[in-house]
């Protein structure tokens, strides 16, 4: 390609990416997201906005004047046992949430408007060497509007609400204060938006920590659904920022505030899914993150305290679908930091505030471990109060299995996974099943894993070592939700 043609191509691509959208997704059914585990755990980001997604969702009650109400009750519980001596004791977590939604919708030929308020009350318990109890309160309050033209739509929304930035939950899926503008071009089935959001690193549905400055996300995405060869294609770019926060002493008017590292990280990626052909479909994704975090208070010596990150994650999967059953094969690779704790580079992938469900993550031992460990894992759920930690040993995970639909909403899944991570090389068996409908779901599953650590242990003296025997883990996960 000639240089001037190459430059024109790059300019055209940049303009197209901006014009065809540069978004996230908010939808009322996020409270029942665990029902996706009865399929493949994937929740596609369509960038339609809360107004359109609420139109597609049925309500418990609606009046002619536009007022409506819905009531959501959902909860989950999981337990894990096994591994090293510190982890052999059973660990348990349980959470139950109650959330009524009150809204008003007005629709004309040209304008659609949604106003909603939805408090969320949560009770949670976590038994990890000691029992901790949480009584949490949070909620949603937002306004969403959309202008309709013959072939074009414009929308804007803002307030506090749920936002999802990727289909697997490997990037961000949590409540946030946000503002969003977007549009849709109907002939090409293209849509998207620009997003700015603020959130905190505390556990989901908890009160704001007044000693922590809000974390920020800015960016957007492009969503295209051609329905020809590709069912959907999405590219995105988000910048995650941690603001500088100097240490403050406590006095009569304010609380003590510790120094917090600051910096920024840019997440760029794509997601795609093919149209079914010969009863099969292929899907994949890739995310690259690069940025830096400053750990020092003196900006003149920041080069000595700076941690730089350059990492990526990629997934690839294929599903063969028959009338009542399907066979799937999936692979996931997340880069590791090859110089672990020996330099200023932290090149392991980490999510901003993920809620993994793809790859049957809530059931998996090798993919998702929510408990304390000597090294930080690639993924952690929204119930883990922490910021992204890029100093990790990465992950390779390969999964295959079969899902069977029994009718009337019932289905089961049997799978096996191979994983390579800091805990070693492991094999796990997963069994899950449950029921779902338009108004509720019930899902439960368990996994058993055999892991061979990739290191030796010392015997009396460091010079005398022996291989560590294979470790065994057991984990179960159960979740249920209903909308009245």
Short mmCIF file of C-alpha atoms in Angstrom, two decimals:
data_model
loop_
_atom_site.label_atom_id
_atom_site.label_comp_id
_atom_site.label_asym_id
_atom_site.label_seq_id
_atom_site.Cartn_x
_atom_site.Cartn_y
_atom_site.Cartn_z
CA UNK A 1 0.00 0.00 0.00
CA UNK A 2 1.41 3.41 -1.00
CA UNK A 3 2.20 5.84 1.85
CA UNK A 4 -0.41 8.44 0.89
CA UNK A 5 -3.07 5.75 0.44
CA UNK A 6 -2.09 4.28 3.81
CA UNK A 7 -2.51 7.67 5.50
CA UNK A 8 -5.94 8.17 3.88
CA UNK A 9 -6.98 4.72 5.07
CA UNK A 10 -5.95 5.49 8.65
CA UNK A 11 -7.79 8.83 8.59
CA UNK A 12 -10.92 7.16 7.19
CA UNK A 13 -10.77 4.44 9.84
CA UNK A 14 -10.45 6.99 12.66
CA UNK A 15 -13.37 9.04 11.33
CA UNK A 16 -15.49 5.92 10.93
CA UNK A 17 -14.75 4.71 14.45
CA UNK A 18 -15.78 8.10 15.83
CA UNK A 19 -18.79 8.57 13.64
CA UNK A 20 -20.10 5.05 13.93
CA UNK A 21 -19.82 5.30 17.69
CA UNK A 22 -17.46 5.81 20.23
CA UNK A 23 -20.54 2.68 24.64
CA UNK A 24 -21.65 0.68 27.35
CA UNK A 25 -25.00 -0.81 28.22
CA UNK A 26 -27.50 -0.30 31.03
CA UNK A 27 -30.50 -2.60 31.34
CA UNK A 28 -33.01 -3.54 34.07
CA UNK A 29 -32.37 -7.29 33.94
CA UNK A 30 -28.81 -6.98 35.31
CA UNK A 31 -30.19 -8.22 38.64
CA UNK A 32 -30.90 -11.56 36.96
CA UNK A 33 -27.60 -11.80 35.02
CA UNK A 34 -26.79 -15.18 36.58
CA UNK A 35 -29.49 -16.74 34.41
CA UNK A 36 -26.96 -16.44 31.55
CA UNK A 37 -24.94 -19.21 33.22
CA UNK A 38 -27.51 -21.69 31.87
CA UNK A 39 -26.26 -20.76 28.38
CA UNK A 40 -22.65 -19.65 27.96
CA UNK A 41 -22.53 -16.81 30.50
CA UNK A 42 -22.16 -14.21 27.74
CA UNK A 43 -24.27 -11.01 27.90
CA UNK A 44 -23.78 -9.05 24.69
CA UNK A 45 -23.30 -5.29 24.95
CA UNK A 46 -25.69 -3.69 22.43
CA UNK A 47 -25.33 0.00 23.39
CA UNK A 48 -29.07 0.65 23.15
CA UNK A 49 -29.44 2.63 26.35
CA UNK A 50 -31.65 2.08 29.39
CA UNK A 51 -34.78 3.49 27.72
CA UNK A 52 -34.77 0.99 24.83
CA UNK A 53 -33.83 -1.91 27.11
CA UNK A 54 -36.68 -1.03 29.47
CA UNK A 55 -39.11 -0.97 26.52
CA UNK A 56 -38.05 -4.52 25.68
CA UNK A 57 -38.59 -5.65 29.28
CA UNK A 58 -42.03 -6.49 30.67
CA UNK A 59 -43.22 -4.74 33.84
CA UNK A 60 -45.02 -5.99 36.92
CA UNK A 61 -47.47 -3.09 36.72
CA UNK A 62 -47.92 -0.24 34.24
CA UNK A 63 -50.59 2.44 33.92
CA UNK A 64 -51.92 4.37 30.94
CA UNK A 65 -50.23 7.50 32.27
CA UNK A 66 -46.83 5.83 31.90
CA UNK A 67 -46.00 4.92 35.49
CA UNK A 68 -44.73 1.38 36.13
CA UNK A 69 -43.27 -0.71 38.95
CA UNK A 70 -41.21 -3.87 39.17
CA UNK A 71 -39.80 -5.73 42.15
CA UNK A 72 -36.56 -7.76 41.98
CA UNK A 73 -35.32 -10.19 44.61
CA UNK A 74 -32.10 -12.11 43.97
CA UNK A 75 -29.22 -13.70 45.79
CA UNK A 76 -26.22 -15.97 45.51
CA UNK A 77 -24.01 -18.14 47.66
CA UNK A 78 -20.79 -20.05 47.12
CA UNK A 79 -18.21 -21.99 49.08
CA UNK A 80 -14.72 -23.30 48.42
CA UNK A 81 -12.45 -25.75 50.17
CA UNK A 82 -9.03 -27.26 49.54
CA UNK A 83 -5.53 -26.33 48.45
CA UNK A 84 -2.72 -25.32 50.79
CA UNK A 85 -3.11 -25.59 54.55
CA UNK A 86 -4.24 -21.97 54.87
CA UNK A 87 -7.06 -22.65 52.38
CA UNK A 88 -8.15 -26.09 53.60
CA UNK A 89 -10.80 -24.64 55.90
CA UNK A 90 -14.15 -24.09 54.21
CA UNK A 91 -14.77 -20.54 53.04
CA UNK A 92 -18.28 -19.28 52.42
CA UNK A 93 -20.03 -16.20 51.01
CA UNK A 94 -23.72 -15.37 50.72
CA UNK A 95 -25.63 -12.31 49.52
CA UNK A 96 -29.33 -11.42 49.16
CA UNK A 97 -30.67 -8.23 47.54
CA UNK A 98 -34.07 -6.56 47.36
CA UNK A 99 -34.78 -3.86 44.78
CA UNK A 100 -38.10 -2.25 43.79
CA UNK A 101 -38.04 -0.14 40.62
CA UNK A 102 -40.35 2.84 40.17
CA UNK A 103 -40.42 4.47 36.78
CA UNK A 104 -42.26 6.68 34.35
CA UNK A 105 -42.18 6.33 30.57
CA UNK A 106 -43.61 8.71 28.02
CA UNK A 107 -43.61 7.86 24.32
CA UNK A 108 -44.64 9.92 21.31
CA UNK A 109 -43.88 9.56 17.62
CA UNK A 110 -40.74 11.65 18.07
CA UNK A 111 -39.66 11.52 21.71
CA UNK A 112 -39.28 8.76 24.31
CA UNK A 113 -38.47 9.57 27.95
CA UNK A 114 -37.73 7.35 30.96
CA UNK A 115 -37.32 8.41 34.59
CA UNK A 116 -36.62 5.72 37.19
CA UNK A 117 -35.67 5.33 40.84
CA UNK A 118 -34.63 1.95 42.23
CA UNK A 119 -33.20 1.51 45.77
CA UNK A 120 -31.15 -1.62 46.45
CA UNK A 121 -30.92 -3.15 49.94
CA UNK A 122 -28.43 -5.99 50.45
CA UNK A 123 -27.46 -8.31 53.27
CA UNK A 124 -24.21 -10.27 52.89
CA UNK A 125 -22.05 -12.60 54.97
CA UNK A 126 -18.49 -13.71 54.28
CA UNK A 127 -16.71 -16.40 56.29
CA UNK A 128 -12.99 -16.23 55.48
CA UNK A 129 -11.17 -17.29 58.68
CA UNK A 130 -13.65 -15.03 60.48
CA UNK A 131 -17.27 -14.10 59.85
CA UNK A 132 -17.99 -10.65 58.43
CA UNK A 133 -21.51 -9.27 58.03
CA UNK A 134 -22.47 -6.47 55.63
CA UNK A 135 -25.68 -4.44 55.48
CA UNK A 136 -25.45 -2.50 52.26
CA UNK A 137 -27.60 0.12 50.58
CA UNK A 138 -27.30 1.62 47.13
CA UNK A 139 -29.58 2.26 44.20
CA UNK A 140 -30.31 3.73 40.81
CA UNK A 141 -31.74 7.09 39.82
CA UNK A 142 -31.50 8.18 36.21
CA UNK A 143 -33.17 9.91 33.27
CA UNK A 144 -33.01 8.56 29.71
CA UNK A 145 -34.41 10.18 26.54
CA UNK A 146 -34.40 9.24 22.87
CA UNK A 147 -35.32 11.23 19.74
CA UNK A 148 -36.63 9.16 16.81
CA UNK A 149 -36.32 10.13 13.16
CA UNK A 150 -37.05 8.08 10.07
CA UNK A 151 -33.60 6.46 9.87
CA UNK A 152 -31.79 7.98 12.80
CA UNK A 153 -32.00 8.06 16.59
CA UNK A 154 -30.36 10.30 19.17
CA UNK A 155 -30.29 9.52 22.87
CA UNK A 156 -28.95 10.90 26.14
CA UNK A 157 -29.08 9.61 29.69
CA UNK A 158 -27.47 10.25 33.02
CA UNK A 159 -27.61 9.60 36.74
CA UNK A 160 -26.61 6.57 38.78
CA UNK A 161 -27.19 3.15 37.32
CA UNK A 162 -25.73 -0.15 36.22
CA UNK A 163 -23.17 -0.22 33.40
CA UNK A 164 -21.64 -3.15 31.50
CA UNK A 165 -18.56 -2.61 29.32
CA UNK A 166 -17.96 -6.12 27.95
CA UNK A 167 -19.88 -9.32 27.31
CA UNK A 168 -17.89 -11.72 29.54
CA UNK A 169 -17.61 -9.50 32.61
CA UNK A 170 -13.82 -9.39 32.23
CA UNK A 171 -13.68 -5.57 32.13
CA UNK A 172 -16.42 -3.72 34.07
CA UNK A 173 -19.95 -4.52 35.26
CA UNK A 174 -21.08 -2.47 38.24
CA UNK A 175 -23.09 0.52 39.44
CA UNK A 176 -21.67 3.95 38.57
CA UNK A 177 -22.54 7.60 38.30
CA UNK A 178 -22.51 8.27 34.57
CA UNK A 179 -23.49 10.49 31.70
CA UNK A 180 -23.95 9.13 28.19
CA UNK A 181 -24.90 10.41 24.74
CA UNK A 182 -25.37 8.22 21.69
CA UNK A 183 -27.09 7.62 18.40
CA UNK A 184 -28.19 4.86 16.04
CA UNK A 185 -28.27 4.68 12.24
CA UNK A 186 -31.01 2.18 11.39
CA UNK A 187 -30.18 1.26 7.73
CA UNK A 188 -26.72 -0.03 8.77
CA UNK A 189 -27.81 -1.25 12.21
CA UNK A 190 -25.00 0.74 13.81
CA UNK A 191 -25.23 2.40 17.21
CA UNK A 192 -23.15 3.63 20.10
CA UNK A 193 -22.34 6.41 22.54
CA UNK A 194 -19.77 8.38 24.48
CA UNK A 195 -19.55 7.60 28.19
CA UNK A 196 -18.16 9.24 31.31
CA UNK A 197 -18.52 7.43 34.65
CA UNK A 198 -17.38 7.52 38.27
CA UNK A 199 -17.35 4.63 40.76
CA UNK A 200 -15.50 3.31 43.82
CA UNK A 201 -13.37 0.26 44.53
CA UNK A 202 -15.57 -0.87 47.43
CA UNK A 203 -17.75 -3.97 47.16
CA UNK A 204 -20.92 -3.80 45.08
CA UNK A 205 -24.01 -2.05 46.55
CA UNK A 206 -22.06 -0.53 49.45
CA UNK A 207 -22.14 3.03 50.75
CA UNK A 208 -19.64 5.50 49.42
CA UNK A 209 -16.23 5.60 51.08
CA UNK A 210 -15.80 9.31 51.81
CA UNK A 211 -12.01 8.93 52.20
CA UNK A 212 -11.56 7.74 48.61
CA UNK A 213 -11.79 9.97 45.57
CA UNK A 214 -14.03 8.54 42.83
CA UNK A 215 -12.37 6.42 40.16
CA UNK A 216 -13.18 7.44 36.60
CA UNK A 217 -13.89 5.82 33.23
CA UNK A 218 -14.10 7.70 29.95
CA UNK A 219 -14.43 6.39 26.41
CA UNK A 220 -16.82 4.54 24.18
CA UNK A 221 -17.34 1.84 21.58
CA UNK A 222 -18.64 0.96 18.13
CA UNK A 223 -21.35 -1.68 17.76
CA UNK A 224 -22.33 -3.08 14.36
CA UNK A 225 -24.79 -5.93 13.74
CA UNK A 226 -24.57 -6.75 10.01
CA UNK A 227 -26.32 -10.15 10.29
CA UNK A 228 -24.17 -11.28 7.35
CA UNK A 229 -21.30 -13.62 8.24
CA UNK A 230 -21.01 -11.66 11.50
CA UNK A 231 -23.89 -11.48 13.94
CA UNK A 232 -22.22 -8.65 15.85
CA UNK A 233 -18.93 -6.77 15.91
CA UNK A 234 -17.81 -4.30 18.56
CA UNK A 235 -14.69 -2.24 19.18
CA UNK A 236 -14.11 -0.11 22.27
CA UNK A 237 -11.64 2.14 24.03
CA UNK A 238 -11.88 3.23 27.68
CA UNK A 239 -9.50 5.09 29.93
CA UNK A 240 -9.60 4.15 33.60
CA UNK A 241 -8.16 6.83 35.90
CA UNK A 242 -7.15 6.86 39.55
CA UNK A 243 -6.97 10.51 40.72
CA UNK A 244 -4.14 11.77 42.88
CA UNK A 245 -5.03 11.86 46.56
CA UNK A 246 -2.56 13.25 49.08
CA UNK A 247 -2.55 12.19 52.71
CA UNK A 248 -4.66 14.36 55.02
CA UNK A 249 -4.62 14.47 58.80
CA UNK A 250 -7.89 14.23 60.67
CA UNK A 251 -9.33 17.30 62.34
CA UNK A 252 -12.69 18.52 63.62
CA UNK A 253 -14.11 18.92 60.14
CA UNK A 254 -12.74 16.00 58.11
CA UNK A 255 -11.63 12.41 58.39
CA UNK A 256 -8.08 11.18 57.97
CA UNK A 257 -7.30 10.31 54.36
CA UNK A 258 -4.31 8.14 53.41
CA UNK A 259 -2.13 8.69 50.36
CA UNK A 260 -3.37 6.67 47.40
CA UNK A 261 -1.37 5.81 44.27
CA UNK A 262 -2.63 7.50 41.12
CA UNK A 263 -2.41 6.98 37.38
CA UNK A 264 -4.32 5.89 34.29
CA UNK A 265 -4.80 2.74 32.20
CA UNK A 266 -6.23 2.52 28.68
CA UNK A 267 -8.30 -0.52 27.70
CA UNK A 268 -8.78 -1.10 23.96
CA UNK A 269 -10.38 -4.15 22.42
CA UNK A 270 -12.92 -5.87 20.24
CA UNK A 271 -15.66 -8.50 20.52
CA UNK A 272 -17.26 -10.44 17.69
CA UNK A 273 -19.66 -13.29 17.04
CA UNK A 274 -20.33 -15.05 13.76
CA UNK A 275 -23.68 -15.94 12.28
CA UNK A 276 -24.50 -19.67 12.65
CA UNK A 277 -23.26 -21.79 9.77
CA UNK A 278 -23.55 -25.56 9.57
CA UNK A 279 -25.10 -25.43 13.09
CA UNK A 280 -21.92 -23.83 14.45
CA UNK A 281 -20.92 -20.33 15.51
CA UNK A 282 -17.56 -18.83 16.47
CA UNK A 283 -16.95 -15.92 18.83
CA UNK A 284 -13.95 -14.17 20.29
CA UNK A 285 -12.60 -11.09 22.00
CA UNK A 286 -9.33 -9.30 22.70
CA UNK A 287 -8.49 -6.58 25.23
CA UNK A 288 -5.21 -4.68 25.56
CA UNK A 289 -4.36 -2.53 28.56
CA UNK A 290 -1.48 -0.09 28.90
CA UNK A 291 -0.81 2.64 31.41
CA UNK A 292 1.04 3.52 34.57
CA UNK A 293 0.53 4.04 38.28
CA UNK A 294 2.52 6.51 40.41
CA UNK A 295 3.33 5.30 43.93
CA UNK A 296 5.39 8.28 45.13
CA UNK A 297 4.33 11.61 46.59
CA UNK A 298 7.16 13.58 44.97
CA UNK A 299 6.50 14.20 41.25
CA UNK A 300 10.20 14.99 40.62
CA UNK A 301 11.16 11.41 41.46
CA UNK A 302 8.16 9.69 39.92
CA UNK A 303 10.34 7.66 37.55
CA UNK A 304 11.60 5.73 40.59
CA UNK A 305 8.15 4.89 41.91
CA UNK A 306 6.23 4.40 38.66
CA UNK A 307 4.70 1.04 37.71
CA UNK A 308 4.08 0.61 33.98
CA UNK A 309 1.66 -1.91 32.50
CA UNK A 310 1.34 -3.37 29.01
CA UNK A 311 -0.80 -6.51 28.92
CA UNK A 312 -3.56 -8.19 26.94
CA UNK A 313 -6.27 -10.83 27.14
CA UNK A 314 -7.79 -12.87 24.32
CA UNK A 315 -10.63 -15.40 24.10
CA UNK A 316 -11.84 -17.70 21.34
CA UNK A 317 -14.75 -20.14 21.35
CA UNK A 318 -16.86 -22.33 19.08
CA UNK A 319 -20.30 -23.86 19.69
CA UNK A 320 -22.04 -26.62 17.75
CA UNK A 321 -25.80 -26.30 18.28
CA UNK A 322 -28.28 -29.12 17.75
CA UNK A 323 -32.01 -29.02 18.50
CA UNK A 324 -31.78 -29.83 22.21
CA UNK A 325 -28.07 -29.86 23.01
CA UNK A 326 -24.86 -28.01 22.16
CA UNK A 327 -21.14 -28.76 22.31
CA UNK A 328 -18.65 -26.00 23.08
CA UNK A 329 -14.88 -25.47 23.00
CA UNK A 330 -13.30 -22.33 24.46
CA UNK A 331 -9.85 -20.88 25.16
CA UNK A 332 -8.66 -17.90 27.18
CA UNK A 333 -5.17 -16.40 27.48
CA UNK A 334 -4.11 -13.52 29.75
CA UNK A 335 -0.52 -12.33 29.72
CA UNK A 336 1.64 -12.64 32.80
CA UNK A 337 4.29 -10.38 34.28
CA UNK A 338 7.51 -12.28 33.38
CA UNK A 339 9.58 -10.31 35.91
CA UNK A 340 7.31 -10.72 38.91
CA UNK A 341 8.16 -8.22 41.71
CA UNK A 342 11.67 -7.61 40.32
CA UNK A 343 11.20 -4.42 38.28
CA UNK A 344 8.81 -1.52 37.69
CA UNK A 345 6.83 -3.30 34.97
CA UNK A 346 3.51 -4.92 35.86
CA UNK A 347 2.47 -6.66 32.66
CA UNK A 348 -0.32 -8.92 33.89
CA UNK A 349 -3.91 -8.34 32.80
CA UNK A 350 -6.49 -7.19 35.38
CA UNK A 351 -10.10 -6.02 35.04
CA UNK A 352 -11.30 -2.59 36.20
CA UNK A 353 -14.27 -3.88 38.20
CA UNK A 354 -15.33 -7.08 36.51
CA UNK A 355 -18.10 -9.53 37.29
CA UNK A 356 -17.00 -12.64 35.33
CA UNK A 357 -19.71 -14.95 33.99
CA UNK A 358 -18.30 -16.07 30.67
CA UNK A 359 -16.60 -19.50 30.65
CA UNK A 360 -18.83 -20.55 33.59
CA UNK A 361 -16.53 -18.43 35.78
CA UNK A 362 -18.63 -18.47 39.01
CA UNK A 363 -18.39 -22.28 39.11
CA UNK A 364 -14.75 -22.53 38.05
CA UNK A 365 -11.90 -22.94 40.52
CA UNK A 366 -9.11 -22.43 37.99
CA UNK A 367 -10.60 -19.29 36.43
CA UNK A 368 -12.04 -17.38 39.39
CA UNK A 369 -10.81 -17.52 42.99
CA UNK A 370 -12.41 -14.92 45.26
CA UNK A 371 -10.39 -15.73 48.35
CA UNK A 372 -7.13 -14.27 49.62
CA UNK A 373 -4.00 -15.69 48.02
CA UNK A 374 -0.25 -15.04 47.98
CA UNK A 375 -0.55 -13.64 44.49
CA UNK A 376 -3.39 -11.64 43.00
CA UNK A 377 -5.56 -13.36 40.42
CA UNK A 378 -6.42 -12.07 36.97
CA UNK A 379 -10.13 -11.89 37.77
CA UNK A 380 -12.07 -11.01 40.90
CA UNK A 381 -15.77 -10.52 41.42
CA UNK A 382 -17.61 -7.31 42.35
CA UNK A 383 -17.60 -8.53 45.96
CA UNK A 384 -13.82 -8.03 46.16
CA UNK A 385 -12.98 -4.50 47.41
CA UNK A 386 -9.85 -3.71 45.44
CA UNK A 387 -8.41 -1.80 42.51
CA UNK A 388 -6.87 -3.58 39.51
CA UNK A 389 -3.55 -5.28 40.33
CA UNK A 390 -1.44 -5.89 37.22
CA UNK A 391 1.40 -7.62 39.07
CA UNK A 392 0.18 -11.18 38.49
CA UNK A 393 1.22 -14.41 36.80
CA UNK A 394 -1.39 -14.41 34.06
CA UNK A 395 -3.68 -17.26 33.08
CA UNK A 396 -4.23 -19.88 30.40
CA UNK A 397 -7.57 -21.66 30.42
CA UNK A 398 -9.11 -24.19 28.02
CA UNK A 399 -12.66 -25.49 28.41
CA UNK A 400 -14.91 -27.94 26.62
CA UNK A 401 -18.28 -29.43 27.44
CA UNK A 402 -21.87 -30.10 26.48
CA UNK A 403 -25.16 -28.40 27.40
CA UNK A 404 -28.55 -30.10 27.28
CA UNK A 405 -32.00 -28.46 27.22
CA UNK A 406 -34.75 -30.55 28.78
CA UNK A 407 -37.70 -28.29 28.00
CA UNK A 408 -39.83 -25.89 30.07
CA UNK A 409 -36.73 -23.82 30.86
CA UNK A 410 -34.63 -26.60 32.42
CA UNK A 411 -31.06 -27.26 31.26
CA UNK A 412 -27.78 -28.81 32.42
CA UNK A 413 -24.12 -28.35 31.53
CA UNK A 414 -21.15 -30.69 31.97
CA UNK A 415 -17.69 -29.36 31.27
CA UNK A 416 -14.00 -29.81 31.89
CA UNK A 417 -11.29 -27.19 32.08
CA UNK A 418 -7.50 -27.08 31.92
CA UNK A 419 -5.75 -24.14 33.55
CA UNK A 420 -2.22 -22.81 33.99
CA UNK A 421 -1.76 -20.07 36.61
CA UNK A 422 0.25 -19.22 39.70
CA UNK A 423 -1.33 -22.09 41.65
CA UNK A 424 0.03 -24.54 39.05
CA UNK A 425 -1.38 -26.70 36.26
CA UNK A 426 -4.84 -27.98 36.95
CA UNK A 427 -7.74 -30.02 35.66
CA UNK A 428 -11.31 -29.40 36.79
CA UNK A 429 -14.72 -30.94 36.23
CA UNK A 430 -17.79 -28.69 36.25
CA UNK A 431 -21.45 -29.67 36.55
CA UNK A 432 -24.22 -27.07 36.52
CA UNK A 433 -27.93 -26.89 35.89
CA UNK A 434 -31.09 -24.98 36.58
CA UNK A 435 -34.23 -23.32 35.30
CA UNK A 436 -35.06 -19.91 33.87
CA UNK A 437 -38.03 -18.02 32.48
CA UNK A 438 -38.83 -14.40 31.64
CA UNK A 439 -39.48 -13.60 35.30
CA UNK A 440 -36.95 -15.68 37.22
CA UNK A 441 -34.19 -18.26 37.33
CA UNK A 442 -32.54 -20.87 39.55
CA UNK A 443 -29.00 -22.11 38.91
CA UNK A 444 -26.57 -24.27 40.87
CA UNK A 445 -23.32 -26.00 40.10
CA UNK A 446 -20.08 -27.40 41.48
CA UNK A 447 -16.49 -27.94 40.40
CA UNK A 448 -13.73 -30.28 41.55
CA UNK A 449 -10.13 -29.56 40.59
CA UNK A 450 -6.77 -31.31 40.77
CA UNK A 451 -3.82 -28.92 40.68
CA UNK A 452 -0.12 -29.75 40.47
CA UNK A 453 1.94 -26.80 41.78
CA UNK A 454 4.86 -25.79 39.58
CA UNK A 455 7.35 -25.62 42.46
CA UNK A 456 9.02 -27.67 45.19
CA UNK A 457 8.80 -27.30 48.94
CA UNK A 458 11.69 -27.34 51.41
CA UNK A 459 12.18 -30.15 53.92
CA UNK A 460 13.91 -28.99 57.12
CA UNK A 461 16.54 -27.05 55.13
CA UNK A 462 16.18 -25.01 51.97
CA UNK A 463 18.79 -27.20 50.28
CA UNK A 464 16.59 -30.27 50.71
CA UNK A 465 13.45 -30.02 48.59
CA UNK A 466 10.71 -32.30 47.35
CA UNK A 467 7.87 -31.95 44.84
CA UNK A 468 4.63 -30.62 46.27
CA UNK A 469 1.88 -33.25 46.00
CA UNK A 470 -1.21 -32.60 43.89
CA UNK A 471 -3.71 -30.33 45.59
CA UNK A 472 -7.46 -30.79 45.39
CA UNK A 473 -10.16 -28.12 45.47
CA UNK A 474 -13.95 -28.20 45.68
CA UNK A 475 -16.29 -25.29 44.97
CA UNK A 476 -20.06 -24.90 44.69
CA UNK A 477 -22.12 -21.94 43.56
CA UNK A 478 -25.88 -21.32 43.71
CA UNK A 479 -27.94 -18.35 42.61
CA UNK A 480 -31.61 -17.47 42.25
CA UNK A 481 -33.67 -14.44 41.32
CA UNK A 482 -37.23 -13.46 40.57
CA UNK A 483 -39.07 -10.40 39.30
CA UNK A 484 -42.54 -9.74 40.65
#
